[in-house]
Amino acid sequence: RAQTAQAQTLRFGLMEDPDALDPTLARTFTSRMVFAAMCDKLVDIGPDLKPVPQLATSWSLSEDEKTLTMTLRPGVLFHDGEKLDAAAAKYSIERHLKLPGSQRRGEIAPIDRVEVVDDLTFKIVLKTPFAPLMAQFTDRAGMMVSPKAAERLGDKFSTAPVCAGPFKFVERVPQDRIVLERFDDYWNKDAIHLKRIEFRPIPDGTVRLTNLRAGQLDLLERLTPTDLPQVTRDPKLKVGSTIELGFQSIVFNPNKAGSAVADPRVRAAFDLAIDRNALNQVVFSGEFLPGNQWVSPKHPAYVKEYPIGKRDVAKAKALLAEAGVTKPVINLTVYANNEAPQVGQVIQAMTREAGFDVKLQATDFTTALDAADKGTFEAYLYSWSGRPDPDGNTFSFLACKTPLNYARYCDPEADAALGAERATVDPNQRAQAWKRLADRVMADRPLIYLFHRKLFWAYTTKLTGFTPYPDGLVRFNGLKLN
Amino acid sequence: MTESSPKTLLDVRDLGVAFDSEVGAVHAVNGVSYALREGETLGIVGESGSGKSVHVLAMLGLIPRPPGRVTGGEVLFAGRDLLALPERALRKVRGGQIGFVFQDPMSSLNPGMTVAAQIIEPLRIHLGLDGRAARARAKDLLDLVRIPNAAARLDQYPHEFSGGQRQRVMIAIGLSCRPKLLIADEATTALDVTVQAEIIGLVQELKREIGMAIIWITHDLGVVAGIADTVQVMYAGRILERGPVDDVFRDPRSAYTLGLLRSLPDLSRGRAGRRRLHQIEGAPPDMRHPPPGDPFAVRNAYATPRCLAERPPLAQAPGAAPGHLVAAWYDLPARLAAEGVSR
Amino acid sequence: MSHVGSPRPGVIGAGTGLPPATGLAPATPPRAEPGPFRAFWNRLTARRSAIVGLVIVVALILMAVFADWIAPYDPIATDWGAIRSSPDWAHPFGTDEVGHDVLSRIVFGARASLGAGLTSVALAVALGLPFGLIAGYAGGILDMLIMRLTDALLAIPFLILAIALAAFLGPSLTNAMVAIGLSATSTFVRLTRAQVQAVAAEEFIEAARAVGNPPWRIALRHILPNIVPAILVQATLTIAAAIIAEASLSFLGLGQQPPEPSWGSMLNVAKNFLEQAPWMAIWPGASIFLAVLAFNLLGDGLRDALDPRQRT
Amino acid sequence: MLRFLVQRLALAVPTLVIASMIIFTLQQLLPGDTATALSGEERDPEVIAFIRQKYHLDQPLPVRYALWAGGVLRGDLGESIRLQKPVLDLVVEKLPVTLELACLAMLVALVIGVPMGILSAVKRGTAADTLANGIALWGLSVPNFWLGILMILLFSVHLGWLPASGYVSPFESLSENLRSMAMPAFVLGNAIAAVMMRHTRAAMLGVLGSDYVRTARAKGVSPLRLVLRHALPNAAIPIITLGALEFGQLLSGAVLTEQVFSVPGFGKLMVDAVFNRDYATVQGVVICTATTYVLLNLAADLLAAFVNPKLRRA
Amino acid sequence: MRPEPADRYPLLSVRNLSKHYPLRTWWGGKGAVFKAVRDVSFDIRPGETLGLVGESGSGKSTIGRAVTMLNPPSAGTVAFEGADLAKLTGPEMRRMRARIQMVFQDPYAALNPRMSIGDYVAEPFRLHRPGMARFERRDEVEGLLARVGLDPRFARRYPHQFSGGQRQRICIARAIALKPSFIVADEPIAALDVSIQAQVVNLLQDLQDELGISYLFISHDLRMVRYLCQRVAVLWHGRIVEMAEADALYDDPRHPYTRRLLAAVPVPNPVAERARLAGAALMPPADPDAWGALVEVAPGHWVAGGHHS
Ligand SMILES: Nc1ncnc2c1ncn2[C@@H]1O[C@H](COP(=O)(O)OP(=O)(O)OP(=O)(O)O)[C@@H](O)[C@H]1O
Ligand SMILES: Nc1ncnc2c1ncn2[C@@H]1O[C@H](COP(=O)(O)OP(=O)(O)OP(=O)(O)O)[C@@H](O)[C@H]1O
Ligand SMILES: [Mg+2]
Ligand SMILES: [Mg+2]
């Protein structure tokens, strides 16, 4: 019996230790891995990136796109036995909006108020139309917490989070493990076969993989592409993968005094000097997806008018000559992790042929962020984990004076396009807005987008029912350990 | 050369010791031969570095190896060749039949062990004594070397004893198994004259009691004069002169022995009548390349050309008392007489 | 001016080691004195292990200095056609994850790694020696102050100090060297102080005071030369530690910046390709071992060679 | 004796104060601050402002030091901003793990280093000596993270003898605990073993050349007893003193080892804290390691005094 | 060359000199004080050698270091040529060191192993004759080396290349470099081989004859002291218990401790020594505190008075 209990414990190797396990305060990508098992959302994301029912069974948007009415699934309980009703939903959304230090506020800022209609129905009233709203509810902003527990614990909620998901919180040893246990009153409990989940943060990719191979883990996230052959060779292991929603890019800081990158022609030359396919081949064994926009070429919102250009060193040189710079020295900030420096080295080698002299600056995460914030960097190899709605990949980066706009990009036309994109859920209108945005950004190149990662999971063959999702999160429904 | 009477206890034959270094071997002891009778006290004097310590250590396999090594010879002790004995058998001799007292009483006692533990050790190894019996014997030994209040001091550490007392403890260890031979290597050099006098008195007394033979190595000619039956003068790893103590002091046949005796201030006529001290000029030879002839020749005013070229054997000195041997080509009394000096 | 009267012939004779009475001894004039350095050199080269160490160290240093001529390729030139290719004639040590020639990177990496070792130790000595000297010789309140500061620095974990310093100064090889050097400084302060105190208790220091040496002169002229051997030995040991420390900082991304090579960072990258490309690890690993071995052998040799009791 | 303890502890106070001030100042010099590090992917300016204010990051340096120091005097080491737990709790949770690791590593170091040091001293100049020195230098020249990964590959992946990671508390299962600690302790101890070996060798050479060892040999003492009873105790003092210093370094040297073996110890806490600018945690960690260091040295001095009879009786 | 020494004016005058060492407990705490030297007074006249004998630990070296201010006394005065040394400032005292020199017991320890002997002997000139030209200095050093019987060509050698006797002569060469009027010789022959002791003693004697140097000659070799010293002081537990002309002291020792000491000296003559040993019954040591101030029992012969006898 102990054997089977043991067998039904999934040991999941994470790339880093999640931060606060509070959907309102959490900010890391990794924390979402844990929430995926612990906190159900109002809606989930489908394979086609469209919202599908989860805690909410149905929803409707008013004509003016300013009121969203949602109906909750009946009989859903929080882990502490409290009922999930409209009042609880209102509480959770308001908590996201108002708790000091909330990381969700920005995601759902256009919400004006939440009104309880009846026991299971509530209305969300917006200040302005906000197209990405449903997409936000597929993530942490859509997670419901038990009002009773939240009230009791306040900003210490993360020490004993109480949600309405398939697994409930058992214990957490920082930097060692997070343990969850099956919630027996889960609304969809028949789909849950695992008894326990143990999340184990193991930052080093090699170490994570050796742990899987040694049988210390059953599943790991973010396998390094170069390790793929090892896993495929191993008959006891399997691989799952999906293209991420985010992007890898180089952000330029044109405000940097005396920097050559202030000239768009130099940025264009830089872009032209890079062979995205070769880069992909060298560093990622060709597994990733070369890109040139904020979404991947496979994404419905990809602006087809701007396909990935070919590398053209001659043209790059010409552009540089036109800009009147010879051998521009460009400091490229990269994270000191395993692959960023590699990417940097390849870019360095490629751009050298066009006459650039790229200096790599590998720094820790905080230092890089600080340089980005303060605008002391020159070029920055930046990655974004991505959001289901393209707005999450663009607005904060390209709109005037937005927090992630490290390029300090500010263009009225681009701002207008971003406004239009947000204002409606109509696919055609939005597609036009994306095109307008691309017109500006593809010309100005405040960022140049390089590629989109493929997210790899490696797991033992004992694990069945594993389906990769584009948001990079694991769905624990249907997972089974044999 | 060496006399082997039935009473011979120790017979050293042609002993040689060298120390290897990266720049050539140092020949510390070269062909030392002598015999010691039971109950005899042999005083050894000589230049610093002349091999006095090394040759006695070599007898018991105590020179550090590497770099030291015995290059040849035999050491017959009670009929057995110590150099040929396996280490295990040799350990039985060390501390059992042959006791040792070393120069520096502080550094020669283990600072981390009680005095009792250190005295008991040879008792256990050689006599198989243990526990209470060993302790009782240790106390008797401390009494024997006249340490007051012995019982109370057994469990003290060496640093709690004065220099003289430490040396007494060393003697207690050396005598613990009633050895047939006691080797004292500069046992009193580090001590005050008054303490030295006490220790010498003590050893003389114990010798009478136990009847052991003694090899007493020292720089102090006065000490040798007092306690030795035979005196042996060493220089550059060789014996230059050897004989009954009275005879050697009265009638030295080696120029080196003479030099040593003369370099002492003569105070028989008071300060007013003192003469300038005699000094032996020069320095001892480099033992990496021992000179082919008499090693003392280059410092010797009486040396003959033959001294430089050919090594003199240690042989009976003509006209001296029987057993008074010297290694010299020159005839010292004749040369002195020629200079008009008499002793 | 000389106050010395005509010396007695006998006394002169005593010093030259010539027998005054007979003319028998071959009159060997004193051999030409080897200068202090010459004597030191003779002592050093008399030891086989020291020679081995010296030869390797010199070879490594030459390799670092003449890397441009020795290395078959540009160490940062990438060859997209040969990613992680195993050793062959074109790349005798193989290539790495972005197609660098490993041999060339080993050759050039010597600059960073030996540089890290030597520079950081030089810094540690340059700082540690004077402070240790002051603390040990002046004593009193200065000693108290310096020692508390040193203790405090020692009490802070090395990696925290190094990480903080490297992060503060910005990650680069130079700054890693500074961080390693600063972290090693307190060890040198302690060692110097202990050595100074030991030497200051020696009789020749009292003798130096007895002829009227002022304190600073005693410290510099009499104490300093006598503590140099101990410092040198510690320094060679620390060089080894510093080479490893650079590797550790590389592991945390605070050492040599890509694409410039250092053995530590090569090893660090190689760990990700342990099974696919073992040659990426073997060569830098072997180089570090060789360097550490050589410096330690040399250090042992130096200690012996600087000991005046050791004869040539 | 008591006075001595009090005096020594009093001397430790300035050491701790200076250490905390150094690290405090150093941290402030680091680029970026906690608020930046913690504002998340979204980097909401309001969140940044909120964190700044909540953790007094907007106050001038001396004020913040005073706030922190005041807390320490009340037994409050502050709160980890990143982990949102009191630093004291974190320390209490992590320190024992690293202490266990350090102790085991020290054990490994002693078990390997001391006998090897003795051997190479006794067999000085022989092939055994050369070999022992070679092994020691090898230990010195292999980075921890490297040896760690190799061992995991060999013992966990290929042989499957030992777990690659996963710390088990000794109170849960001692055997599992030891199994999980075996490799980290070996990797960590390996480098120290080399240092211990070289110092044991030096100390033993000194002692073996001493007059009292010659005396012991002259008594007919067997070689084994000679080494264990006569030489080793007298060589112990430098080994103890050095051991304490190295032990202190182990606490921080464990960082990389802990990372490779995913040991939930102090080292990881520390590095993460530095990289995340989790000031309170770094301060807390440094104060703890510094205190441990000071106490260890004190203990070593006492132990050395105990081993040395000259001091024991006084 | 020099004016005839005026007997009435002592060169060095020591009055009521005491030296206390604080005793430290093993943990470094302060304990009682140890009175190494208690209330010692003596004079040394120009050109005179005063011998200081006594058992190990009786305070001989302490006195030597106190009168040279290398380890200043706790109480009492040391007047050198009328000047109170304790009152001098640091630089003044350093200048004074040109006149007061010291030779140490262990010639192996007293030489800086990393300084060539030429530099070592030249050091006094560097310090006290800063204006001296290099060649002048070299000449001086060569002259000095020759004076103490060493080949001037040895100047570039290092101490370890010399025998004990040669080293002690190097020390003496440095001590006499500035023609001091007073040298404290602290057991200068104790560490030397018998065959070399004579060399050093002869040298000291020759130098005194030529340069009129005064010595405080500390030794436990009672025979050598009698040979070399005009007057001898016997030290016992930090006090002088007897002081007299050498012959007077040796031929007619008054204090029990002096007698005990002299009786223990072995004679290098087998017959005499055996007789001495046979007859020797060492007097038991007496209580050192039982002896009071020095009393002159004969002209120039001072003995500590016994309280109980
Ligand atoms: N461990 C050693 N290594 C190398 N040489 C040594 C060693 N021990 C002794 N020697 C050499 O052996 C020679 C004889 O030394 P030994 O100790 O026997 O002299 P000694 O006559 O006892 O002198 P002393 O009167 O100074 O004790 C010396 O030249 C010395 O340098
Ligand atoms: N720095 C010191 N601190 C404490 N005690 C000291 C110190 N120096 C000397 N003593 C003690 O003072 C006493 C006298 O020492 P001193 O060196 O003057 O004796 P000494 O007569 O020269 O002896 P020796 O013949 O052994 O050289 C000794 O008991 C010694 O232990
Ligand atoms: Mg000897
Ligand atoms: Mg003395």
Coordinates of N, CA, C and O and ligand atoms in Angstrom, one line a residue, chain C residues 203, chain E residues 55-62 65 105 186-187 218 220, ligand 4:
Chain C
E203 N 66.4 36.5 18.3 CA 67.5 37.3 18.9 C 68.1 38.3 17.9 O 68.5 39.4 18.4
Chain E
E55 N 73.0 30.8 38.5 CA 72.4 29.7 37.9 C 71.4 30.2 36.8 O 71.1 31.3 36.7
S56 N 71.0 29.2 36.0 CA 70.1 29.5 35.0 C 68.8 30.1 35.6 O 68.3 29.6 36.6
G57 N 68.3 31.2 35.0 CA 67.1 31.8 35.5 C 67.3 32.8 36.6 O 66.4 33.3 37.2
S58 N 68.6 33.0 37.0 CA 68.8 33.9 38.1 C 68.7 35.4 37.7 O 68.7 36.3 38.6
G59 N 68.6 35.7 36.5 CA 68.3 37.1 36.1 C 69.5 37.7 35.4 O 69.5 38.9 35.2
K60 N 70.5 36.9 34.9 CA 71.7 37.5 34.3 C 71.3 38.2 33.0 O 71.7 39.4 32.8
S61 N 70.6 37.6 32.2 CA 70.3 38.2 30.9 C 69.4 39.4 31.1 O 69.5 40.4 30.4
T62 N 68.5 39.3 32.1 CA 67.6 40.4 32.4 C 68.4 41.6 32.7 O 68.1 42.7 32.2
R65 N 70.0 43.1 29.6 CA 69.1 43.8 28.7 C 68.6 45.1 29.3 O 68.2 46.0 28.7
Q105 N 74.2 35.5 23.3 CA 74.6 34.2 23.6 C 74.8 33.3 22.4 O 75.7 32.6 22.2
D186 N 76.5 38.7 26.6 CA 75.6 37.7 27.3 C 75.9 36.3 26.9 O 75.5 35.9 25.9
E187 N 76.6 35.6 27.7 CA 77.0 34.2 27.5 C 77.6 34.1 26.1 O 77.1 33.3 25.3
I218 N 78.6 38.1 30.9 CA 77.7 37.2 31.6 C 78.0 35.8 31.2 O 78.2 35.5 30.0
H220 N 78.0 31.3 32.6 CA 77.9 30.4 33.7 C 79.2 29.5 33.7 O 79.3 28.5 34.4
Ligands
MG4 MG 70.3 34.3 29.9

